[in-house]
Tab-separated table of C-alpha atoms in Angstrom:
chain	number	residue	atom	x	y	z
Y	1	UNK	CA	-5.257	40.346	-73.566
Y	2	UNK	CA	-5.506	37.950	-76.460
Y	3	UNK	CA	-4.165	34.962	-74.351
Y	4	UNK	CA	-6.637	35.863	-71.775
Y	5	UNK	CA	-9.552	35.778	-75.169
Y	6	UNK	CA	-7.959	32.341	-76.415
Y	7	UNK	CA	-8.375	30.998	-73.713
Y	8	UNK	CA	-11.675	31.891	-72.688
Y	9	UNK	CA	-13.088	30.422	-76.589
Y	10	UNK	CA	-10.882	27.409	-75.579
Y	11	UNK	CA	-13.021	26.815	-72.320
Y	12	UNK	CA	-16.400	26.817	-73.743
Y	13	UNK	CA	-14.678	24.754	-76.796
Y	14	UNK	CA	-14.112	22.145	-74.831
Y	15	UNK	CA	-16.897	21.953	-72.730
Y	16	UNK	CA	-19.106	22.282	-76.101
Y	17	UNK	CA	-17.721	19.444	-77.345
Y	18	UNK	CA	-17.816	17.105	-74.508
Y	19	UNK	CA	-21.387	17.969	-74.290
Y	20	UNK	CA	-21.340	17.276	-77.753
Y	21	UNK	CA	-19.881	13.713	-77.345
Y	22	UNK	CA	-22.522	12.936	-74.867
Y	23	UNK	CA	-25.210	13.531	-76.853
Y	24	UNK	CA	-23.893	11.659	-79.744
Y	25	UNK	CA	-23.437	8.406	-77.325
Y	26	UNK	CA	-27.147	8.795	-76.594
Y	27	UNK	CA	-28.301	8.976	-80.179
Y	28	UNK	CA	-26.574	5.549	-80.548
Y	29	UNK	CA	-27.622	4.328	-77.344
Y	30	UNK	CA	-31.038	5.225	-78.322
Y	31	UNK	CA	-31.385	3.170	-81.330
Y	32	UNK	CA	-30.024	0.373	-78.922
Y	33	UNK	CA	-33.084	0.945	-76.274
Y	34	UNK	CA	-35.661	0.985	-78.879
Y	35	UNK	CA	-34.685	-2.155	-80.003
Y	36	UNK	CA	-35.175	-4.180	-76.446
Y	37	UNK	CA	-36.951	-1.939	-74.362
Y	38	UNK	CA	-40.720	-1.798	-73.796
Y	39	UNK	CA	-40.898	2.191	-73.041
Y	40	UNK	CA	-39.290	3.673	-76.262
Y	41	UNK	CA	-36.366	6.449	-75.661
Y	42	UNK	CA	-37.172	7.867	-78.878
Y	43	UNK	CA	-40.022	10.605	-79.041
Y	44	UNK	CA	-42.873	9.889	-81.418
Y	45	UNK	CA	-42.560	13.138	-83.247
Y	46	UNK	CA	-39.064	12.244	-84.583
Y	47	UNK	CA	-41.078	9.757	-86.385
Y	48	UNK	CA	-43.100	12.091	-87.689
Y	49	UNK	CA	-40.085	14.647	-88.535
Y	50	UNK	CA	-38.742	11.977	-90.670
Y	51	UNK	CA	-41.805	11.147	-92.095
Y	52	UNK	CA	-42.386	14.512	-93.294
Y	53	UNK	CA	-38.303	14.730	-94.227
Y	54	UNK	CA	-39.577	11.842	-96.823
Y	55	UNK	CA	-42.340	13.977	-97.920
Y	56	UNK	CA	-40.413	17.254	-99.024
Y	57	UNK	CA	-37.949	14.632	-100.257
Y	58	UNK	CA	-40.251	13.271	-102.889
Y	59	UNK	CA	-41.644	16.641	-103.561
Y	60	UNK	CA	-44.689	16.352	-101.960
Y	61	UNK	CA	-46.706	18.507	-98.427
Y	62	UNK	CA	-45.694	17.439	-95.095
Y	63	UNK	CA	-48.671	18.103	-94.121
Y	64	UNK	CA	-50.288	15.641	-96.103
Y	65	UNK	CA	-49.865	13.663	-92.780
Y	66	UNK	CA	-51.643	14.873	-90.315
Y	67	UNK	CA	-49.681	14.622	-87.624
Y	68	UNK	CA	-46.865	16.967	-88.327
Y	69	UNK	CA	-48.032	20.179	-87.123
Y	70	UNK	CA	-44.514	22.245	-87.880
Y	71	UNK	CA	-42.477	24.724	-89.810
Y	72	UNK	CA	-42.033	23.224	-93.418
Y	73	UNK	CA	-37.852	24.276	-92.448
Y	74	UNK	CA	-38.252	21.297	-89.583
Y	75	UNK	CA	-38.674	18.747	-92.452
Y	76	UNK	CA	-35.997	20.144	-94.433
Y	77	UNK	CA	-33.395	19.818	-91.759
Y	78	UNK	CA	-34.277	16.287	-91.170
Y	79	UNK	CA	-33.991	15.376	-94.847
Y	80	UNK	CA	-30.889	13.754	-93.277
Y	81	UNK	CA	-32.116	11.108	-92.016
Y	82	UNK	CA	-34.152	9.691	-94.853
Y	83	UNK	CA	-30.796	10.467	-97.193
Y	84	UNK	CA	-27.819	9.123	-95.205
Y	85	UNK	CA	-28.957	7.643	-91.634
Y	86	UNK	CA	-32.075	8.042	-89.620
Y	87	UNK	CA	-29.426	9.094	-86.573
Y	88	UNK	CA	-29.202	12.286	-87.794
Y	89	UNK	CA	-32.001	14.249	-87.408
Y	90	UNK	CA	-30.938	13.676	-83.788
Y	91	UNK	CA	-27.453	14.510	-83.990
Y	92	UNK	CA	-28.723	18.174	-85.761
Y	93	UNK	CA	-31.152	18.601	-82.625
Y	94	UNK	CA	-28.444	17.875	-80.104
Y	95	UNK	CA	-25.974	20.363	-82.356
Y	96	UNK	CA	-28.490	23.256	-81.926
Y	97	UNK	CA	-28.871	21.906	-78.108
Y	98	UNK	CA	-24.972	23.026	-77.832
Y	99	UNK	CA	-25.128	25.805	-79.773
Y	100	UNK	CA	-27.247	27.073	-77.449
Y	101	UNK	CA	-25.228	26.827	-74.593
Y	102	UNK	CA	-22.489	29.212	-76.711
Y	103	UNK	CA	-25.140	31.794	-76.579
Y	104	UNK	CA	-25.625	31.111	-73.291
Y	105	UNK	CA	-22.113	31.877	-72.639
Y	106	UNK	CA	-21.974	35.012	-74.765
Y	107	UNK	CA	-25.152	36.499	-72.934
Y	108	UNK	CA	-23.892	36.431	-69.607
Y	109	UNK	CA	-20.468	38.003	-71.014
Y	110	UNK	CA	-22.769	40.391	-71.954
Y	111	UNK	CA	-24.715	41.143	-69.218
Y	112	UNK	CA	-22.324	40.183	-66.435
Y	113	UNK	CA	-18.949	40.755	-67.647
Y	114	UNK	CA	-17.694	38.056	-65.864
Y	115	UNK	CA	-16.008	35.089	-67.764
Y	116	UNK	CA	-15.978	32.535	-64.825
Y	117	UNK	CA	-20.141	33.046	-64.538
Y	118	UNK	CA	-20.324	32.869	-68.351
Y	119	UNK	CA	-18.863	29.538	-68.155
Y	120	UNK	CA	-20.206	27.988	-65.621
Y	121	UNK	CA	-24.429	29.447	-66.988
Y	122	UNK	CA	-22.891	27.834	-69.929
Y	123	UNK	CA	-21.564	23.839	-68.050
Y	124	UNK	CA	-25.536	24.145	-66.431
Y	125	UNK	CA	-27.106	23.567	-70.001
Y	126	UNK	CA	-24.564	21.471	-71.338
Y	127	UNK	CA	-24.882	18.745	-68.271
Y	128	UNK	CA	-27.910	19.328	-67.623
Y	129	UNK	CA	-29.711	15.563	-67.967
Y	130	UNK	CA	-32.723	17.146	-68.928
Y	131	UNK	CA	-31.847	19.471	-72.424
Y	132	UNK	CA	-29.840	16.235	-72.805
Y	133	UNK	CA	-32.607	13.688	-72.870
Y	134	UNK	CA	-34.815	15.646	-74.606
Y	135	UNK	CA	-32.885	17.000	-77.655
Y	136	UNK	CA	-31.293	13.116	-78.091
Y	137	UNK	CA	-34.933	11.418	-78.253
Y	138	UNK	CA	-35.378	13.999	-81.174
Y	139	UNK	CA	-36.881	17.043	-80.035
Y	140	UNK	CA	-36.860	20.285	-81.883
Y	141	UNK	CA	-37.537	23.061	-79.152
Y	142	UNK	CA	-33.390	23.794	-78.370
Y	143	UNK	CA	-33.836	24.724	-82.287
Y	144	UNK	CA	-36.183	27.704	-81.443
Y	145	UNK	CA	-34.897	28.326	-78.662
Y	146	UNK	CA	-31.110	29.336	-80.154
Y	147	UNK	CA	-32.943	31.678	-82.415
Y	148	UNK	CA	-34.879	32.925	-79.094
Y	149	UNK	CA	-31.543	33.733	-77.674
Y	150	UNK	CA	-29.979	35.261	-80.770
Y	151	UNK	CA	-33.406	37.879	-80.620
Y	152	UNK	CA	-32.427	38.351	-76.758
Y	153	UNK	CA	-28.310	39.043	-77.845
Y	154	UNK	CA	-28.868	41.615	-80.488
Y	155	UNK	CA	-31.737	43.033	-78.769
Y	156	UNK	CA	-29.761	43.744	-75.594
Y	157	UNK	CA	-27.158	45.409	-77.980
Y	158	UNK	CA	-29.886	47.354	-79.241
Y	159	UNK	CA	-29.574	46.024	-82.884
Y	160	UNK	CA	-33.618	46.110	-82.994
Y	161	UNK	CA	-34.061	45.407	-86.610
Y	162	UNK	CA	-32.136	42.047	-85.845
Y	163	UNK	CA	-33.778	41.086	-82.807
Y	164	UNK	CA	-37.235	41.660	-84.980
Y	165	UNK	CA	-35.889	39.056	-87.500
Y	166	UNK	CA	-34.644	36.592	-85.064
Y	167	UNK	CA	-37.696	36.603	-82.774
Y	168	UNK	CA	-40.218	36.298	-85.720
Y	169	UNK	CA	-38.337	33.294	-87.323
Y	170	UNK	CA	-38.271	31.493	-83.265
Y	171	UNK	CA	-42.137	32.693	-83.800
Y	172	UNK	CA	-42.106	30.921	-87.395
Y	173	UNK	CA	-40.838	27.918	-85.919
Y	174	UNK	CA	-42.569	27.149	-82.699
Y	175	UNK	CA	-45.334	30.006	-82.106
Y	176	UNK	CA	-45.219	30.241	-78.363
Y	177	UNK	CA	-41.984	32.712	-78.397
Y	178	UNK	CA	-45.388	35.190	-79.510
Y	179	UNK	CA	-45.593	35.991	-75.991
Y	180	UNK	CA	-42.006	37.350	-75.862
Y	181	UNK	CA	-43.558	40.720	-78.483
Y	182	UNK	CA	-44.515	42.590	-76.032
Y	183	UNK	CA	-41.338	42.291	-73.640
Y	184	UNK	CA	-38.962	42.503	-76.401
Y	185	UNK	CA	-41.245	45.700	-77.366
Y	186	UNK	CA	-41.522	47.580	-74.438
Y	187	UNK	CA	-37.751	47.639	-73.180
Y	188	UNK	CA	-36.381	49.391	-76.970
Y	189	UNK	CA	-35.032	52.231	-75.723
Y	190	UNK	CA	-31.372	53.738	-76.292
Y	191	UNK	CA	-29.714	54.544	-73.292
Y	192	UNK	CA	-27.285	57.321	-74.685
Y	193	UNK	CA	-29.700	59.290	-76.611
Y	194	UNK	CA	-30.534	63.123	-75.691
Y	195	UNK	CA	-33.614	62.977	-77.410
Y	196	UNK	CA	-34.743	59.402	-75.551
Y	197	UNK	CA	-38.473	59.839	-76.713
Y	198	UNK	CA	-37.673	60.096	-80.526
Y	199	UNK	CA	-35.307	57.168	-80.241
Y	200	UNK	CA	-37.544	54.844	-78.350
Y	201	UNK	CA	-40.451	55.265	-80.506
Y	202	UNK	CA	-38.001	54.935	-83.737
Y	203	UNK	CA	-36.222	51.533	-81.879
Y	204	UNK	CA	-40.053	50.204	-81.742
Y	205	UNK	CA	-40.596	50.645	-85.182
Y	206	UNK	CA	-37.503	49.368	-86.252
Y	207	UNK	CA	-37.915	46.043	-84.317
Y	208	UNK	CA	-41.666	45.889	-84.752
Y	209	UNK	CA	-41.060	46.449	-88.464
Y	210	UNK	CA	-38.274	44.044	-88.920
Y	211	UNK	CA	-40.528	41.432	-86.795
Y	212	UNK	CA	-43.891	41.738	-88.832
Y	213	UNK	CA	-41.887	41.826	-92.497
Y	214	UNK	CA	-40.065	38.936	-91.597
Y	215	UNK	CA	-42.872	36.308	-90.042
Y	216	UNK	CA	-45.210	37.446	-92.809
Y	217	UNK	CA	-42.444	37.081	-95.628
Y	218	UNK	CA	-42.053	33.211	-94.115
Y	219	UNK	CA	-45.883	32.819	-93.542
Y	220	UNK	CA	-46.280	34.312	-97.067
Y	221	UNK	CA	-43.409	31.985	-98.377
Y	222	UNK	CA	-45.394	28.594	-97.052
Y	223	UNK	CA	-48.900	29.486	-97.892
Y	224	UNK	CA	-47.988	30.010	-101.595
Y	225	UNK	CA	-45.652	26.540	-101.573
Y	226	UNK	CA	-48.700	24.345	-99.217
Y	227	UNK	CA	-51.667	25.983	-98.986
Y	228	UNK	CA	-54.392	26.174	-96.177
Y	229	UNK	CA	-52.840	22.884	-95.020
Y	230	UNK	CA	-49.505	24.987	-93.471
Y	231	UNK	CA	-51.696	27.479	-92.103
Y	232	UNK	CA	-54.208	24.953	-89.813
Y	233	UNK	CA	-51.183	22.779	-89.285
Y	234	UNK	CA	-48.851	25.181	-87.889
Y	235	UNK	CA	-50.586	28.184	-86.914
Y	236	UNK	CA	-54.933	27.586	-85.999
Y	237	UNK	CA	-53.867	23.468	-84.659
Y	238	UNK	CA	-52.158	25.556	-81.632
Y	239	UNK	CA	-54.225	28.355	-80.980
Y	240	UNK	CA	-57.388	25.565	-80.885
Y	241	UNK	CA	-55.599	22.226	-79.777
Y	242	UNK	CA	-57.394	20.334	-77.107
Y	243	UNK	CA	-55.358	17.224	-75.958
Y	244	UNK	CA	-57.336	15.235	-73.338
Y	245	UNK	CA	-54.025	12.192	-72.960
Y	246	UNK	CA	-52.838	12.934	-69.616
Y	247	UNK	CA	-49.533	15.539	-69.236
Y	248	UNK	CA	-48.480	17.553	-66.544
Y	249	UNK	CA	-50.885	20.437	-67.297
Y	250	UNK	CA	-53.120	21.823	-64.058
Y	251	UNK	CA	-56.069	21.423	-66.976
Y	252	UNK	CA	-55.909	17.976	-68.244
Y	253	UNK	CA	-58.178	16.346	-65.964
Y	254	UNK	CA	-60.829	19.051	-66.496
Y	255	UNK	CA	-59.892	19.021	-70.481
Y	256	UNK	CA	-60.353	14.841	-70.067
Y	257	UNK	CA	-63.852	15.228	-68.421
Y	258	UNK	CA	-64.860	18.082	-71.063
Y	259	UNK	CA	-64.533	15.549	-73.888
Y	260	UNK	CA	-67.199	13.304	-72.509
Y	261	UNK	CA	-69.931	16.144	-71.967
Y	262	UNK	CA	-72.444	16.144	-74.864
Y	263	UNK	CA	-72.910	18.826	-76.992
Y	264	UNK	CA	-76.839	18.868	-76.301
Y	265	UNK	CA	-76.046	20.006	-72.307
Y	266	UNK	CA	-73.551	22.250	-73.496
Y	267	UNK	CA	-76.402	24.004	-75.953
Y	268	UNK	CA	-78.805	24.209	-73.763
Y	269	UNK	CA	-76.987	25.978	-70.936
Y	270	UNK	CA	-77.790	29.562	-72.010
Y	271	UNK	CA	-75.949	31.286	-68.954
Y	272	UNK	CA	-73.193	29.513	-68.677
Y	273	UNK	CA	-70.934	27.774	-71.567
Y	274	UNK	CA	-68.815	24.605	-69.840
Y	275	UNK	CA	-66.533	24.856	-72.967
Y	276	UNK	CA	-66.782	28.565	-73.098
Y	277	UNK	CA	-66.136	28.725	-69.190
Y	278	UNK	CA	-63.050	26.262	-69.680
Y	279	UNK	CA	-61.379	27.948	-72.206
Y	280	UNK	CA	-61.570	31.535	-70.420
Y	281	UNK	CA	-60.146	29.927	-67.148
Y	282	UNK	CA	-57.176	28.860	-69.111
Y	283	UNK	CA	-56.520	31.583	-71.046
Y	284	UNK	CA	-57.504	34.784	-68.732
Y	285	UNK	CA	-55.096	34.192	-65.965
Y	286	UNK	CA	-52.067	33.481	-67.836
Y	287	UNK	CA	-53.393	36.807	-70.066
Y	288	UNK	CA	-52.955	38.849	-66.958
Y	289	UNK	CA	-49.571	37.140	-65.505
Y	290	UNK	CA	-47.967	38.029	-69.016
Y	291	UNK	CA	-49.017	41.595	-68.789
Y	292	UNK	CA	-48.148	42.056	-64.801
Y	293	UNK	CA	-44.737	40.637	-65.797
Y	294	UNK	CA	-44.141	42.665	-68.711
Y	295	UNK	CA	-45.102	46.052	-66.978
Y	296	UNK	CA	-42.895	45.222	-63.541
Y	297	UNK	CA	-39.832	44.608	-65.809
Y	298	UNK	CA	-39.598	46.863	-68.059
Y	299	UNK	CA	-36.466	48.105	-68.917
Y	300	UNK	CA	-33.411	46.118	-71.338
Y	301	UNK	CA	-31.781	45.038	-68.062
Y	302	UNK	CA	-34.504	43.163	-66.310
Y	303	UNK	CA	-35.135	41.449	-70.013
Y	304	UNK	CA	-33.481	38.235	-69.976
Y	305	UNK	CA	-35.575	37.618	-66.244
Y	306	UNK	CA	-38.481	38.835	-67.653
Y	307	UNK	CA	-38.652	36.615	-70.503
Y	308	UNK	CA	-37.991	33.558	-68.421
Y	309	UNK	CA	-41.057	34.563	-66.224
Y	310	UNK	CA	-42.811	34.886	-69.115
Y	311	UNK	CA	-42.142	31.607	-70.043
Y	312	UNK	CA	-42.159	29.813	-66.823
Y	313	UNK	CA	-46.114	31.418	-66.455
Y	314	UNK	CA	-47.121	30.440	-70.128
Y	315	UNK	CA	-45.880	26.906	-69.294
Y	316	UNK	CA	-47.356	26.196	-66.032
Y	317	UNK	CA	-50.905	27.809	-66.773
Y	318	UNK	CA	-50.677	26.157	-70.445
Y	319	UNK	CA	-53.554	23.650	-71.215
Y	320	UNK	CA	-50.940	20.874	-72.806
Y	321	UNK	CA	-47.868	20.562	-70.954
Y	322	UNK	CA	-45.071	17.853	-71.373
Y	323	UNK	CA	-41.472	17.529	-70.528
Y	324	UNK	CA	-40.098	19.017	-74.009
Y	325	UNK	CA	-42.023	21.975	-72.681
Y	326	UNK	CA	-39.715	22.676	-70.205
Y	327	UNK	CA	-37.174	23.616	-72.497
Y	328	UNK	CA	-39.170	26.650	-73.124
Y	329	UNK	CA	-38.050	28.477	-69.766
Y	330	UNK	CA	-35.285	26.813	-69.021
Y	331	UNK	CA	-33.057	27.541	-71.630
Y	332	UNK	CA	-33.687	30.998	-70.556
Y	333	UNK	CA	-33.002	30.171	-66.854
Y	334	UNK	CA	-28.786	30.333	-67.365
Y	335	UNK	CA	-29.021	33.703	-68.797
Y	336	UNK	CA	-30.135	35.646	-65.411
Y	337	UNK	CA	-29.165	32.830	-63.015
Y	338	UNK	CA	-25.691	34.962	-61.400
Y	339	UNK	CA	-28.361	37.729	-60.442
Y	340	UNK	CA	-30.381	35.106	-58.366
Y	341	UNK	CA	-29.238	34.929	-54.690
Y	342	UNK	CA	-30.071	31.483	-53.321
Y	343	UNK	CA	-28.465	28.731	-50.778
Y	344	UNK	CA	-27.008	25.629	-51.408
Y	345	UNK	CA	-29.456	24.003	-49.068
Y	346	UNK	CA	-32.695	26.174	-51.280
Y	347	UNK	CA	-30.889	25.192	-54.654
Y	348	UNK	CA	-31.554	22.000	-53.248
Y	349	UNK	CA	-34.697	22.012	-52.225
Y	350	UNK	CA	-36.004	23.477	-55.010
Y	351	UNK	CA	-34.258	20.430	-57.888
Y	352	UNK	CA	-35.578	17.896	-55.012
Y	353	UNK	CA	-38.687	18.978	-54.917
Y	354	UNK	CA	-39.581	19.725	-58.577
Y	355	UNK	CA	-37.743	16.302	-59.545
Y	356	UNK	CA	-39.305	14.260	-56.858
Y	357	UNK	CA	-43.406	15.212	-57.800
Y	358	UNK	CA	-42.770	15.075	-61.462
Y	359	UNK	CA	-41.420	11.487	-60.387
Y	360	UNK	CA	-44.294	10.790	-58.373
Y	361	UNK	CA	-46.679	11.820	-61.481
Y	362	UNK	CA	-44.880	9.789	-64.205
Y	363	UNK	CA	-45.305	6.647	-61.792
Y	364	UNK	CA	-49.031	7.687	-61.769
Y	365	UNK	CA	-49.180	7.681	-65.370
Y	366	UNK	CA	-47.117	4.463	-66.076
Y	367	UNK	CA	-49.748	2.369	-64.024
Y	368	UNK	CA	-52.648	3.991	-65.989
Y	369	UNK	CA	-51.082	3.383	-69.658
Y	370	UNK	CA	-49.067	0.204	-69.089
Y	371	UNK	CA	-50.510	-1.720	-66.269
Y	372	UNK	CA	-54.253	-0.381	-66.821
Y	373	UNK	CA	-55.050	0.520	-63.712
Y	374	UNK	CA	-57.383	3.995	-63.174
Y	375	UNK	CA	-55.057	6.188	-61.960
Y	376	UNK	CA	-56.678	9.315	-63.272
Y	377	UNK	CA	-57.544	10.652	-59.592
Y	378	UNK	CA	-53.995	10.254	-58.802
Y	379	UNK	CA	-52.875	11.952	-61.740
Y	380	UNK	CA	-54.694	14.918	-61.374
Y	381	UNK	CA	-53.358	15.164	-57.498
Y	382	UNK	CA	-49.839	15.362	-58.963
Y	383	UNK	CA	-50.678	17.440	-61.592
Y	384	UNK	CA	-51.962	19.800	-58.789
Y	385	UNK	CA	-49.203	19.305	-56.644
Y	386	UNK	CA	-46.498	19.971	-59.385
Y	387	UNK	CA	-48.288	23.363	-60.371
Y	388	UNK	CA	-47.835	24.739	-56.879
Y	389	UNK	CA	-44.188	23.509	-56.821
Y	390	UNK	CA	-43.694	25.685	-59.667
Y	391	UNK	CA	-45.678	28.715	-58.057
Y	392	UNK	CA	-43.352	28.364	-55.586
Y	393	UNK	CA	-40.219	28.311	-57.229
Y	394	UNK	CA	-40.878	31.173	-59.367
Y	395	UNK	CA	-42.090	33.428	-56.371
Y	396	UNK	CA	-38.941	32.073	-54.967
Y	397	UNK	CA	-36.833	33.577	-57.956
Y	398	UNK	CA	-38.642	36.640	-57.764
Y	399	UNK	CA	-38.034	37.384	-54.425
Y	400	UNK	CA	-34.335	36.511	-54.775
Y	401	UNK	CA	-33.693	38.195	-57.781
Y	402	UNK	CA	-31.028	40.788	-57.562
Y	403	UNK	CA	-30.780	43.034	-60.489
Y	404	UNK	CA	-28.263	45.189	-59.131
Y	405	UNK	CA	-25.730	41.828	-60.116
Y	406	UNK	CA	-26.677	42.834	-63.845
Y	407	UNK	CA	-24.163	45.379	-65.526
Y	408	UNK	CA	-25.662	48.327	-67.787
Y	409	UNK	CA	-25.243	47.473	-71.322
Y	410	UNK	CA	-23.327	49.279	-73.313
């Protein structure tokens, strides 16, 4: 039995660190494509990380530049690269990035029992090109996503008051893992308890308490170190951001056109509130989506599938949406993806298809920002298009999701 356990850490050893490896080569390579390349590799907030890096550095706010709209703990871990290289920060992202895949790995131990799955869930993140690409140009979101994952572990071993900790510092970090409360809420329950009411209602208090104690002790924390500064930065910037540069979001055409509509039409149309009107038809319908999901899976098992819905909606219907985005669902896709029955030909189909119109959008958008031609018609057609791919993809998983695959945790 403890070969067999050797050599199960062994496997995801080594594939850890060849994933490793690979993102290291990028870093370099990246410095090496921003040098001759017009299209940079590197993402313009790792800039801004290392700006801010400087910042705490010399003792002063990060948020004395306005552009860094994150955690104060992002700018200490990329102190790094104003101290030693400017590499680094990107080499710390790409460590979290297969970090995560280890949870991966234990989750679907967990959940599965099956070492040969756990691996493999494991392999999809670790060669995956796209967690790749994005955590070497210097992206942050695998970071709050490990500690979204380490909620999900302890939670699904019922260890509530850990989950609550874990999940509020993911919050702390990133904010969007908010709409994972509820879920994480609802399913605390202890399966072995005679008394299941008592327990359930004590497990919610434990991991609500642990949860509210914890983001307010870090909120707290900040406020008293920077001021209103962290708060707008990292919290209200969020909640209120309007970004009318063109993304992938099913909005940003109608967020473009909002810009450009004067205030005086806007005041005088008593009934009805363009702005008003806009923001409800963003917000409302992912509202709903969260709730429907939250109430059809609602027990510890369905969990790990019902936070990637969650997170697949919040994404699709959100007003901004870029490629770093993605991480946001799909490092949760690996954790449920044995209980999803699919062909080879659908598996297919569905990576064609969701690769081939996000290809078809980023042409789009290259003629409109380096060739100048308008292109904003076009954009908004993909944009369009891309949303119903993803409609289709996750009615697709729902349908084919198979729960009877998941084993009862102990």
């Amino acid at each position: 039995m403890a070969t067999r356990v050797n050599f199960e850490l062994s496997d995801i050893a080594y594939h850890s660190s060849i994933g490793l490896l690979v993102r290291i080569l990028l870093c370099v390579y990246s410095v090496i494509h921003d040098k001759y390349f017009k299209v940079a590799y590197t993402d313009i907030d790792y800039k801004v990380f290392t700006y801010a890096a400087r910042d705490v550095i010399a003792q002063r706010s990060p948020y004395d530049q306005q552009a860094y709209r994150y955690s104060p703990i992002i700018a200490y871990l990329f102190t790094p690269n104003v101290l030693l290289h400017p590499i680094l920060g990107k080499i710390i992202a790409s460590i979290f990035d297969v970090y995560l895949a280890y949870r991966i790995h234990r989750l679907v131990l967990l959940t599965f029992k099956n070492q040969k799955k756990a691996l493999q869930c494991a392999q999809l993140w670790l060669y995956n090109p796209l967690p790749i690409i994005i955590c070497t140009r210097g992206n942050v979101d695998s970071i709050s996503s490990v500690f979204i994952l380490l909620a999900l572990l302890y939670h699904l071993k019922q260890q509530y008051v850990w989950s609550g900790v874990l999940l509020a510092v993911s919050v702390h970090l990133r904010l969007y893992p908010i709409i994972f409360l509820l879920p994480f809420l609802v399913t605390c329950e202890q399966y072995s308890s005679a008394d299941r009411l008592k327990y359930t209602y004590k497990s919610k208090l434990k991991f609500l308490g642990s949860f509210v104690v914890t983001l307010a002790a870090l909120t707290g924390a900040f406020y008293y170190i920077y001021g209103y500064k962290f708060i707008n930065a990292s919290i209200l910037f969020h909640i209120s951001r309007q970004d009318i540069k063109h993304n992938f979001s099913l909005y940003s055409y109608l967020q473009y056109l909002d810009a450009y509509v004067p205030e005086t039409v806007s005041k005088n149309l008593v009934v009805l509130d363009p702005k008003l009107t806009k923001n409800l038809l963003i917000i409302v319908p992912s509202i709903v989506l969260q709730l429907a999901i939250t109430v059809k899976y609602n027990t510890l098992k369905h969990l790990p599938f019902s936070l990637f819905c969650s997170a697949f909606v919040f994404v699709i219907l959100n007003k901004v949406l870029t490629s770093q985005y993605f991480i946001w669902f799909f490092s949760l896709l690996p954790v449920f993806l044995p209980s999803i029955v699919l062909s080879t030909k659908k598996v297919a189909a569905i990576i064609g298809t969701w690769i081939g119109v996000q290809a078809l959008w980023l042409f789009a958008a290259y003629l409109l920002e380096f060739e100048g031609y308008n292109t904003f018609i076009f954009i908004h057609a993909c944009s369009l298009l891309f949303y119903f791919v993803n409609v289709w993809i996750l009615v697709t998983f729902i349908n084919t999701y198979n729960a009877q695959y998941v084993k009862k945790i102990d």
